[in-house]
């Protein structure tokens, strides 16, 4: 392959491209000269301490907040100054699972899943119900769950139903905001498996915000660590575990960080100052 063809292929492999993003809330700087790229068909996670700007960055990528400076391209489209028509067309190409689900309490699960299809297609009600039932099955929920209301669902079922709605329009790109937050270990493990299955079956690019270290080790191809307004490091969890940076070390040190690491990888040991006299 020629150098030009290689460069073109590499460029087309980038699904999200952030360049020199600046975000401020008054005098508070959230992002400063932030750069990040997400590749096609990868599970990409964003982590960081409280106040590091993870959720703000997600909101910027899904057109819910505009940065003060810099450039964001999603699916090859520059987000700045999009017309309402172009913004809608772009939103229809991605799905979002919000942290608390975001299902409408007055609608059944099946009605919630079918809502994007009713709003944005001209399909018959029968076909929409059939497609919604298929999405329900895709995320591992039984048909009878479709007749229930969100308030009747467990936390794990709520996450799966919300994910089914995010998949209603067959998106190319999927955003997950804390997909395992509030779930028991068994339900969280089920989400792990589901994320990988969706990526492998449909070639989805998946971007997620998560504090769940088990989830990160199990499903993330690459992880970006935010700190001090910038990306402090990007790589697999194993690669990050070898990086000796203050913003990265807390995710691998301590009992919680070490317990999440697979048995095949030596647990990272926190370096304690020596108490012996020199």
PDB file of C-alpha atoms in Angstrom:
ATOM      1  CA  UNK A   1       0.000   0.000   0.000  1.00  0.00           C
ATOM      2  CA  UNK A   2       1.371   3.431  -0.926  1.00  0.00           C
ATOM      3  CA  UNK A   3       2.103   6.009   1.813  1.00  0.00           C
ATOM      4  CA  UNK A   4      -0.820   8.132   0.575  1.00  0.00           C
ATOM      5  CA  UNK A   5      -3.221   5.183   0.668  1.00  0.00           C
ATOM      6  CA  UNK A   6      -1.979   4.218   4.130  1.00  0.00           C
ATOM      7  CA  UNK A   7      -2.550   7.744   5.435  1.00  0.00           C
ATOM      8  CA  UNK A   8      -6.058   7.815   3.931  1.00  0.00           C
ATOM      9  CA  UNK A   9      -6.936   4.463   5.498  1.00  0.00           C
ATOM     10  CA  UNK A  10      -5.612   5.596   8.883  1.00  0.00           C
ATOM     11  CA  UNK A  11      -7.639   8.801   8.677  1.00  0.00           C
ATOM     12  CA  UNK A  12     -10.850   6.948   7.839  1.00  0.00           C
ATOM     13  CA  UNK A  13     -10.221   4.676  10.842  1.00  0.00           C
ATOM     14  CA  UNK A  14     -10.638   7.634  13.224  1.00  0.00           C
ATOM     15  CA  UNK A  15     -14.242   7.933  14.415  1.00  0.00           C
ATOM     16  CA  UNK A  16     -13.779  10.721  16.976  1.00  0.00           C
ATOM     17  CA  UNK A  17     -11.045  13.344  16.746  1.00  0.00           C
ATOM     18  CA  UNK A  18     -10.575  16.057  19.382  1.00  0.00           C
ATOM     19  CA  UNK A  19      -7.921  18.718  18.841  1.00  0.00           C
ATOM     20  CA  UNK A  20      -6.820  21.351  21.370  1.00  0.00           C
ATOM     21  CA  UNK A  21     -10.190  21.391  23.124  1.00  0.00           C
ATOM     22  CA  UNK A  22     -10.616  24.139  25.723  1.00  0.00           C
ATOM     23  CA  UNK A  23     -13.539  24.209  28.137  1.00  0.00           C
ATOM     24  CA  UNK A  24     -14.135  26.757  30.888  1.00  0.00           C
ATOM     25  CA  UNK A  25     -16.913  27.457  33.343  1.00  0.00           C
ATOM     26  CA  UNK A  26     -16.219  31.011  34.427  1.00  0.00           C
ATOM     27  CA  UNK A  27     -12.684  31.085  35.800  1.00  0.00           C
ATOM     28  CA  UNK A  28     -12.592  27.309  36.192  1.00  0.00           C
ATOM     29  CA  UNK A  29     -10.691  25.532  33.402  1.00  0.00           C
ATOM     30  CA  UNK A  30     -12.040  22.024  32.764  1.00  0.00           C
ATOM     31  CA  UNK A  31     -10.126  21.135  29.591  1.00  0.00           C
ATOM     32  CA  UNK A  32      -6.927  22.774  28.379  1.00  0.00           C
ATOM     33  CA  UNK A  33      -5.387  21.835  25.043  1.00  0.00           C
ATOM     34  CA  UNK A  34      -7.019  18.397  25.190  1.00  0.00           C
ATOM     35  CA  UNK A  35      -6.335  15.995  22.308  1.00  0.00           C
ATOM     36  CA  UNK A  36      -7.918  12.575  21.811  1.00  0.00           C
ATOM     37  CA  UNK A  37      -8.726  10.098  19.039  1.00  0.00           C
ATOM     38  CA  UNK A  38     -11.073   7.102  19.034  1.00  0.00           C
ATOM     39  CA  UNK A  39     -10.650   4.373  16.417  1.00  0.00           C
ATOM     40  CA  UNK A  40     -13.331   2.482  14.558  1.00  0.00           C
ATOM     41  CA  UNK A  41     -14.758  -0.664  16.216  1.00  0.00           C
ATOM     42  CA  UNK A  42     -12.870  -0.253  19.486  1.00  0.00           C
ATOM     43  CA  UNK A  43     -14.156  -0.056  23.040  1.00  0.00           C
ATOM     44  CA  UNK A  44     -12.665   3.192  24.288  1.00  0.00           C
ATOM     45  CA  UNK A  45     -12.993   4.250  27.923  1.00  0.00           C
ATOM     46  CA  UNK A  46     -12.464   7.635  29.559  1.00  0.00           C
ATOM     47  CA  UNK A  47     -11.566   7.748  33.253  1.00  0.00           C
ATOM     48  CA  UNK A  48     -10.316  10.340  35.698  1.00  0.00           C
ATOM     49  CA  UNK A  49     -10.788  11.711  39.151  1.00  0.00           C
ATOM     50  CA  UNK A  50     -13.762  13.753  40.302  1.00  0.00           C
ATOM     51  CA  UNK A  51     -13.868  17.058  38.438  1.00  0.00           C
ATOM     52  CA  UNK A  52     -11.532  15.917  35.675  1.00  0.00           C
ATOM     53  CA  UNK A  53     -14.112  16.732  32.985  1.00  0.00           C
ATOM     54  CA  UNK A  54     -15.153  13.249  31.867  1.00  0.00           C
ATOM     55  CA  UNK A  55     -18.878  13.919  31.729  1.00  0.00           C
ATOM     56  CA  UNK A  56     -18.346  17.348  30.175  1.00  0.00           C
ATOM     57  CA  UNK A  57     -16.239  15.763  27.455  1.00  0.00           C
ATOM     58  CA  UNK A  58     -18.960  13.219  26.744  1.00  0.00           C
ATOM     59  CA  UNK A  59     -21.541  16.002  26.529  1.00  0.00           C
ATOM     60  CA  UNK A  60     -19.328  17.835  24.061  1.00  0.00           C
ATOM     61  CA  UNK A  61     -19.035  14.767  21.861  1.00  0.00           C
ATOM     62  CA  UNK A  62     -22.826  14.297  21.716  1.00  0.00           C
ATOM     63  CA  UNK A  63     -23.637  17.966  21.000  1.00  0.00           C
ATOM     64  CA  UNK A  64     -25.004  18.798  24.457  1.00  0.00           C
ATOM     65  CA  UNK A  65     -22.242  21.291  25.272  1.00  0.00           C
ATOM     66  CA  UNK A  66     -19.976  23.386  23.087  1.00  0.00           C
ATOM     67  CA  UNK A  67     -16.303  23.802  24.070  1.00  0.00           C
ATOM     68  CA  UNK A  68     -14.836  27.298  24.217  1.00  0.00           C
ATOM     69  CA  UNK A  69     -12.119  26.490  21.696  1.00  0.00           C
ATOM     70  CA  UNK A  70     -10.664  23.623  19.696  1.00  0.00           C
ATOM     71  CA  UNK A  71     -12.116  21.190  17.220  1.00  0.00           C
ATOM     72  CA  UNK A  72     -14.244  18.073  17.627  1.00  0.00           C
ATOM     73  CA  UNK A  73     -15.028  15.769  14.707  1.00  0.00           C
ATOM     74  CA  UNK A  74     -17.371  12.807  15.121  1.00  0.00           C
ATOM     75  CA  UNK A  75     -17.913  10.322  12.274  1.00  0.00           C
ATOM     76  CA  UNK A  76     -16.008  12.700  10.009  1.00  0.00           C
ATOM     77  CA  UNK A  77     -18.279  15.659  10.795  1.00  0.00           C
ATOM     78  CA  UNK A  78     -16.989  18.879  12.389  1.00  0.00           C
ATOM     79  CA  UNK A  79     -19.344  19.674  15.281  1.00  0.00           C
ATOM     80  CA  UNK A  80     -18.832  23.421  15.323  1.00  0.00           C
ATOM     81  CA  UNK A  81     -21.570  25.500  13.701  1.00  0.00           C
ATOM     82  CA  UNK A  82     -23.659  22.529  12.533  1.00  0.00           C
ATOM     83  CA  UNK A  83     -27.075  23.440  11.206  1.00  0.00           C
ATOM     84  CA  UNK A  84     -30.035  21.934  13.123  1.00  0.00           C
ATOM     85  CA  UNK A  85     -30.700  19.610  10.179  1.00  0.00           C
ATOM     86  CA  UNK A  86     -27.098  18.374  10.026  1.00  0.00           C
ATOM     87  CA  UNK A  87     -26.957  18.004  13.806  1.00  0.00           C
ATOM     88  CA  UNK A  88     -30.068  15.814  13.757  1.00  0.00           C
ATOM     89  CA  UNK A  89     -28.675  13.695  10.914  1.00  0.00           C
ATOM     90  CA  UNK A  90     -25.497  13.138  12.923  1.00  0.00           C
ATOM     91  CA  UNK A  91     -27.350  12.297  16.151  1.00  0.00           C
ATOM     92  CA  UNK A  92     -29.246   9.579  14.311  1.00  0.00           C
ATOM     93  CA  UNK A  93     -25.920   7.838  13.661  1.00  0.00           C
ATOM     94  CA  UNK A  94     -25.118   7.331  17.348  1.00  0.00           C
ATOM     95  CA  UNK A  95     -26.851   5.958  20.423  1.00  0.00           C
ATOM     96  CA  UNK A  96     -26.450   7.083  24.030  1.00  0.00           C
ATOM     97  CA  UNK A  97     -26.942   5.169  27.273  1.00  0.00           C
ATOM     98  CA  UNK A  98     -27.241   7.789  30.002  1.00  0.00           C
ATOM     99  CA  UNK A  99     -26.115   6.951  33.527  1.00  0.00           C
ATOM    100  CA  UNK A 100     -29.636   6.826  34.961  1.00  0.00           C
ATOM    101  CA  UNK A 101     -31.222   5.259  31.897  1.00  0.00           C
ATOM    102  CA  UNK A 102     -33.390   8.156  30.805  1.00  0.00           C
ATOM    103  CA  UNK A 103     -36.436   6.012  30.029  1.00  0.00           C
ATOM    104  CA  UNK A 104     -39.837   7.694  30.052  1.00  0.00           C
ATOM    105  CA  UNK A 105     -41.766   6.462  33.086  1.00  0.00           C
ATOM    106  CA  UNK A 106     -45.170   6.786  31.413  1.00  0.00           C
ATOM    107  CA  UNK A 107     -44.217   4.453  28.546  1.00  0.00           C
ATOM    108  CA  UNK A 108     -43.723   0.693  28.635  1.00  0.00           C
ATOM    109  CA  UNK A 109     -40.269  -0.685  27.919  1.00  0.00           C
ATOM    110  CA  UNK A 110     -41.323  -1.679  24.401  1.00  0.00           C
ATOM    111  CA  UNK A 111     -42.764   1.791  23.780  1.00  0.00           C
ATOM    112  CA  UNK A 112     -39.542   3.386  25.047  1.00  0.00           C
ATOM    113  CA  UNK A 113     -37.423   1.278  22.705  1.00  0.00           C
ATOM    114  CA  UNK A 114     -39.671   1.998  19.742  1.00  0.00           C
ATOM    115  CA  UNK A 115     -39.842   5.755  20.387  1.00  0.00           C
ATOM    116  CA  UNK A 116     -36.800   6.724  18.243  1.00  0.00           C
ATOM    117  CA  UNK A 117     -38.214   4.658  15.371  1.00  0.00           C
ATOM    118  CA  UNK A 118     -41.582   6.380  15.646  1.00  0.00           C
ATOM    119  CA  UNK A 119     -39.952   9.807  15.720  1.00  0.00           C
ATOM    120  CA  UNK A 120     -37.456   9.347  12.904  1.00  0.00           C
ATOM    121  CA  UNK A 121     -38.855   6.725  10.509  1.00  0.00           C
ATOM    122  CA  UNK A 122     -42.075   6.085   8.618  1.00  0.00           C
ATOM    123  CA  UNK A 123     -42.262   2.427   9.536  1.00  0.00           C
ATOM    124  CA  UNK A 124     -45.607   0.899  10.478  1.00  0.00           C
ATOM    125  CA  UNK A 125     -46.474   0.501  14.155  1.00  0.00           C
ATOM    126  CA  UNK A 126     -46.424  -3.278  13.739  1.00  0.00           C
ATOM    127  CA  UNK A 127     -42.918  -3.262  12.275  1.00  0.00           C
ATOM    128  CA  UNK A 128     -41.689  -0.853  14.956  1.00  0.00           C
ATOM    129  CA  UNK A 129     -43.042  -3.135  17.681  1.00  0.00           C
ATOM    130  CA  UNK A 130     -41.343  -6.121  16.034  1.00  0.00           C
ATOM    131  CA  UNK A 131     -38.018  -4.264  15.811  1.00  0.00           C
ATOM    132  CA  UNK A 132     -38.315  -3.103  19.427  1.00  0.00           C
ATOM    133  CA  UNK A 133     -38.938  -6.701  20.521  1.00  0.00           C
ATOM    134  CA  UNK A 134     -35.839  -7.766  18.596  1.00  0.00           C
ATOM    135  CA  UNK A 135     -33.727  -5.104  20.346  1.00  0.00           C
ATOM    136  CA  UNK A 136     -35.146  -6.270  23.662  1.00  0.00           C
ATOM    137  CA  UNK A 137     -34.006  -9.804  22.906  1.00  0.00           C
ATOM    138  CA  UNK A 138     -30.636  -8.518  21.686  1.00  0.00           C
ATOM    139  CA  UNK A 139     -29.820  -7.106  25.129  1.00  0.00           C
ATOM    140  CA  UNK A 140     -30.898 -10.286  26.903  1.00  0.00           C
ATOM    141  CA  UNK A 141     -34.342  -9.325  28.213  1.00  0.00           C
ATOM    142  CA  UNK A 142     -37.382 -11.619  28.007  1.00  0.00           C
ATOM    143  CA  UNK A 143     -40.356 -10.634  25.807  1.00  0.00           C
ATOM    144  CA  UNK A 144     -42.640 -10.068  28.797  1.00  0.00           C
ATOM    145  CA  UNK A 145     -40.357  -7.264  30.022  1.00  0.00           C
ATOM    146  CA  UNK A 146     -41.568  -5.189  27.072  1.00  0.00           C
ATOM    147  CA  UNK A 147     -44.991  -4.756  28.713  1.00  0.00           C
ATOM    148  CA  UNK A 148     -43.501  -3.485  31.981  1.00  0.00           C
ATOM    149  CA  UNK A 149     -42.866   0.109  32.985  1.00  0.00           C
ATOM    150  CA  UNK A 150     -39.413   1.438  33.977  1.00  0.00           C
ATOM    151  CA  UNK A 151     -40.389   1.659  37.660  1.00  0.00           C
ATOM    152  CA  UNK A 152     -40.964  -2.111  37.660  1.00  0.00           C
ATOM    153  CA  UNK A 153     -37.439  -2.944  36.494  1.00  0.00           C
ATOM    154  CA  UNK A 154     -34.370  -3.857  38.524  1.00  0.00           C
ATOM    155  CA  UNK A 155     -31.212  -1.781  38.045  1.00  0.00           C
ATOM    156  CA  UNK A 156     -29.682  -4.309  35.673  1.00  0.00           C
ATOM    157  CA  UNK A 157     -32.865  -4.616  33.631  1.00  0.00           C
ATOM    158  CA  UNK A 158     -33.122  -0.816  33.433  1.00  0.00           C
ATOM    159  CA  UNK A 159     -29.608  -0.589  31.995  1.00  0.00           C
ATOM    160  CA  UNK A 160     -30.355  -3.251  29.405  1.00  0.00           C
ATOM    161  CA  UNK A 161     -33.682  -1.674  28.413  1.00  0.00           C
ATOM    162  CA  UNK A 162     -31.994   1.714  28.061  1.00  0.00           C
ATOM    163  CA  UNK A 163     -29.288   0.123  25.953  1.00  0.00           C
ATOM    164  CA  UNK A 164     -31.933  -1.450  23.725  1.00  0.00           C
ATOM    165  CA  UNK A 165     -33.387   2.007  23.099  1.00  0.00           C
ATOM    166  CA  UNK A 166     -29.909   3.378  22.339  1.00  0.00           C
ATOM    167  CA  UNK A 167     -29.602   0.650  19.690  1.00  0.00           C
ATOM    168  CA  UNK A 168     -33.044   1.274  18.146  1.00  0.00           C
ATOM    169  CA  UNK A 169     -31.743   3.092  15.051  1.00  0.00           C
ATOM    170  CA  UNK A 170     -28.784   0.727  14.465  1.00  0.00           C
ATOM    171  CA  UNK A 171     -26.102   3.307  15.336  1.00  0.00           C
ATOM    172  CA  UNK A 172     -22.493   3.227  14.164  1.00  0.00           C
ATOM    173  CA  UNK A 173     -21.307   4.699  17.438  1.00  0.00           C
ATOM    174  CA  UNK A 174     -22.445   4.013  20.999  1.00  0.00           C
ATOM    175  CA  UNK A 175     -21.826   6.232  24.037  1.00  0.00           C
ATOM    176  CA  UNK A 176     -22.156   4.649  27.497  1.00  0.00           C
ATOM    177  CA  UNK A 177     -22.184   6.842  30.603  1.00  0.00           C
ATOM    178  CA  UNK A 178     -21.303   4.731  33.665  1.00  0.00           C
ATOM    179  CA  UNK A 179     -23.002   1.583  32.279  1.00  0.00           C
ATOM    180  CA  UNK A 180     -22.465  -0.479  35.443  1.00  0.00           C
ATOM    181  CA  UNK A 181     -23.031   2.233  38.077  1.00  0.00           C
ATOM    182  CA  UNK A 182     -25.302   1.037  40.868  1.00  0.00           C
ATOM    183  CA  UNK A 183     -25.365  -2.591  39.712  1.00  0.00           C
ATOM    184  CA  UNK A 184     -24.602  -5.679  41.764  1.00  0.00           C
ATOM    185  CA  UNK A 185     -21.529  -7.694  40.645  1.00  0.00           C
ATOM    186  CA  UNK A 186     -23.583 -10.270  38.716  1.00  0.00           C
ATOM    187  CA  UNK A 187     -25.524  -7.626  36.779  1.00  0.00           C
ATOM    188  CA  UNK A 188     -22.337  -5.665  36.110  1.00  0.00           C
ATOM    189  CA  UNK A 189     -20.648  -8.799  34.732  1.00  0.00           C
ATOM    190  CA  UNK A 190     -23.610  -9.246  32.398  1.00  0.00           C
ATOM    191  CA  UNK A 191     -23.081  -5.723  31.060  1.00  0.00           C
ATOM    192  CA  UNK A 192     -19.408  -6.546  30.447  1.00  0.00           C
ATOM    193  CA  UNK A 193     -20.357  -9.499  28.257  1.00  0.00           C
ATOM    194  CA  UNK A 194     -23.073  -7.548  26.458  1.00  0.00           C
ATOM    195  CA  UNK A 195     -20.740  -4.676  25.524  1.00  0.00           C
ATOM    196  CA  UNK A 196     -18.240  -7.063  23.962  1.00  0.00           C
ATOM    197  CA  UNK A 197     -20.950  -9.006  22.152  1.00  0.00           C
ATOM    198  CA  UNK A 198     -22.408  -5.855  20.614  1.00  0.00           C
ATOM    199  CA  UNK A 199     -18.981  -4.669  19.485  1.00  0.00           C
ATOM    200  CA  UNK A 200     -18.132  -8.024  17.940  1.00  0.00           C
ATOM    201  CA  UNK A 201     -21.511  -8.648  16.295  1.00  0.00           C
ATOM    202  CA  UNK A 202     -22.075  -5.208  14.793  1.00  0.00           C
ATOM    203  CA  UNK A 203     -18.629  -3.642  14.599  1.00  0.00           C
ATOM    204  CA  UNK A 204     -19.775  -0.804  16.850  1.00  0.00           C
ATOM    205  CA  UNK A 205     -17.407   1.834  18.095  1.00  0.00           C
ATOM    206  CA  UNK A 206     -18.112   2.181  21.818  1.00  0.00           C
ATOM    207  CA  UNK A 207     -17.064   5.109  23.999  1.00  0.00           C
ATOM    208  CA  UNK A 208     -17.740   4.844  27.706  1.00  0.00           C
ATOM    209  CA  UNK A 209     -17.232   6.773  30.909  1.00  0.00           C
ATOM    210  CA  UNK A 210     -16.675   4.412  33.817  1.00  0.00           C
ATOM    211  CA  UNK A 211     -15.187   4.057  37.289  1.00  0.00           C
ATOM    212  CA  UNK A 212     -15.677   0.280  37.187  1.00  0.00           C
ATOM    213  CA  UNK A 213     -12.141  -1.129  37.134  1.00  0.00           C
ATOM    214  CA  UNK A 214     -13.373  -4.668  36.458  1.00  0.00           C
ATOM    215  CA  UNK A 215     -15.269  -3.415  33.403  1.00  0.00           C
ATOM    216  CA  UNK A 216     -12.211  -1.536  32.161  1.00  0.00           C
ATOM    217  CA  UNK A 217      -9.963  -4.582  32.450  1.00  0.00           C
ATOM    218  CA  UNK A 218     -12.530  -6.865  30.825  1.00  0.00           C
ATOM    219  CA  UNK A 219     -13.780  -4.862  27.838  1.00  0.00           C
ATOM    220  CA  UNK A 220     -11.748  -1.717  27.109  1.00  0.00           C
ATOM    221  CA  UNK A 221      -9.343  -1.866  24.180  1.00  0.00           C
ATOM    222  CA  UNK A 222      -7.892   1.500  25.153  1.00  0.00           C
ATOM    223  CA  UNK A 223      -8.394   3.843  28.084  1.00  0.00           C
ATOM    224  CA  UNK A 224      -7.744   7.597  28.329  1.00  0.00           C
ATOM    225  CA  UNK A 225      -6.964   9.060  31.747  1.00  0.00           C
ATOM    226  CA  UNK A 226      -7.992  12.699  32.247  1.00  0.00           C
ATOM    227  CA  UNK A 227      -6.260  14.944  34.747  1.00  0.00           C
ATOM    228  CA  UNK A 228      -5.381  18.622  35.066  1.00  0.00           C
ATOM    229  CA  UNK A 229      -7.465  19.391  32.003  1.00  0.00           C
ATOM    230  CA  UNK A 230      -5.540  17.118  29.659  1.00  0.00           C
ATOM    231  CA  UNK A 231      -5.188  13.494  28.627  1.00  0.00           C
ATOM    232  CA  UNK A 232      -2.485  12.152  30.957  1.00  0.00           C
ATOM    233  CA  UNK A 233      -2.143   8.804  29.211  1.00  0.00           C
ATOM    234  CA  UNK A 234      -3.806   6.505  26.668  1.00  0.00           C
ATOM    235  CA  UNK A 235      -3.374   2.771  26.280  1.00  0.00           C
ATOM    236  CA  UNK A 236      -4.651  -0.612  27.345  1.00  0.00           C
ATOM    237  CA  UNK A 237      -5.112  -1.122  31.060  1.00  0.00           C
ATOM    238  CA  UNK A 238      -1.948  -3.229  31.088  1.00  0.00           C
ATOM    239  CA  UNK A 239      -0.022  -0.428  29.376  1.00  0.00           C
ATOM    240  CA  UNK A 240      -1.377   2.199  31.744  1.00  0.00           C
ATOM    241  CA  UNK A 241      -0.419   0.027  34.724  1.00  0.00           C
ATOM    242  CA  UNK A 242       3.208   0.446  33.677  1.00  0.00           C
ATOM    243  CA  UNK A 243       3.023   4.242  33.428  1.00  0.00           C
ATOM    244  CA  UNK A 244       4.492   6.018  36.428  1.00  0.00           C
ATOM    245  CA  UNK A 245       2.362   9.178  36.391  1.00  0.00           C
ATOM    246  CA  UNK A 246       0.582  10.687  39.414  1.00  0.00           C
ATOM    247  CA  UNK A 247      -2.762  10.992  37.585  1.00  0.00           C
ATOM    248  CA  UNK A 248      -2.677   7.324  36.533  1.00  0.00           C
ATOM    249  CA  UNK A 249      -1.231   5.511  39.571  1.00  0.00           C
ATOM    250  CA  UNK A 250      -4.386   5.749  41.787  1.00  0.00           C
ATOM    251  CA  UNK A 251      -6.296   3.480  39.381  1.00  0.00           C
ATOM    252  CA  UNK A 252      -3.831   0.645  39.951  1.00  0.00           C
ATOM    253  CA  UNK A 253      -2.664   1.132  43.534  1.00  0.00           C
ATOM    254  CA  UNK A 254      -4.511   0.256  46.706  1.00  0.00           C
ATOM    255  CA  UNK A 255      -6.577  -2.846  47.410  1.00  0.00           C
ATOM    256  CA  UNK A 256      -9.340  -1.947  44.936  1.00  0.00           C
ATOM    257  CA  UNK A 257      -6.993  -1.240  42.039  1.00  0.00           C
ATOM    258  CA  UNK A 258      -4.922  -4.374  42.607  1.00  0.00           C
ATOM    259  CA  UNK A 259      -7.968  -6.628  43.039  1.00  0.00           C
ATOM    260  CA  UNK A 260      -9.338  -5.635  39.624  1.00  0.00           C
ATOM    261  CA  UNK A 261      -6.184  -6.638  37.760  1.00  0.00           C
ATOM    262  CA  UNK A 262      -6.328 -10.023  35.993  1.00  0.00           C
ATOM    263  CA  UNK A 263      -4.376 -12.834  37.606  1.00  0.00           C
ATOM    264  CA  UNK A 264      -2.151 -13.059  34.517  1.00  0.00           C
ATOM    265  CA  UNK A 265      -0.839  -9.540  35.197  1.00  0.00           C
ATOM    266  CA  UNK A 266       1.280  -8.969  38.309  1.00  0.00           C
ATOM    267  CA  UNK A 267      -0.611  -6.577  40.601  1.00  0.00           C
ATOM    268  CA  UNK A 268       0.863  -3.092  40.733  1.00  0.00           C
ATOM    269  CA  UNK A 269       2.480  -2.453  44.071  1.00  0.00           C
ATOM    270  CA  UNK A 270       2.214   0.959  45.647  1.00  0.00           C
ATOM    271  CA  UNK A 271       5.659   2.270  46.507  1.00  0.00           C
ATOM    272  CA  UNK A 272       5.821   3.005  50.207  1.00  0.00           C
ATOM    273  CA  UNK A 273       8.612   5.175  51.596  1.00  0.00           C
ATOM    274  CA  UNK A 274      11.145   3.177  53.547  1.00  0.00           C
ATOM    275  CA  UNK A 275      10.930   3.499  57.335  1.00  0.00           C
ATOM    276  CA  UNK A 276      14.467   2.186  57.877  1.00  0.00           C
ATOM    277  CA  UNK A 277      17.123   4.724  58.798  1.00  0.00           C
ATOM    278  CA  UNK A 278      19.716   5.346  56.101  1.00  0.00           C
TER     279      UNK A 278
END
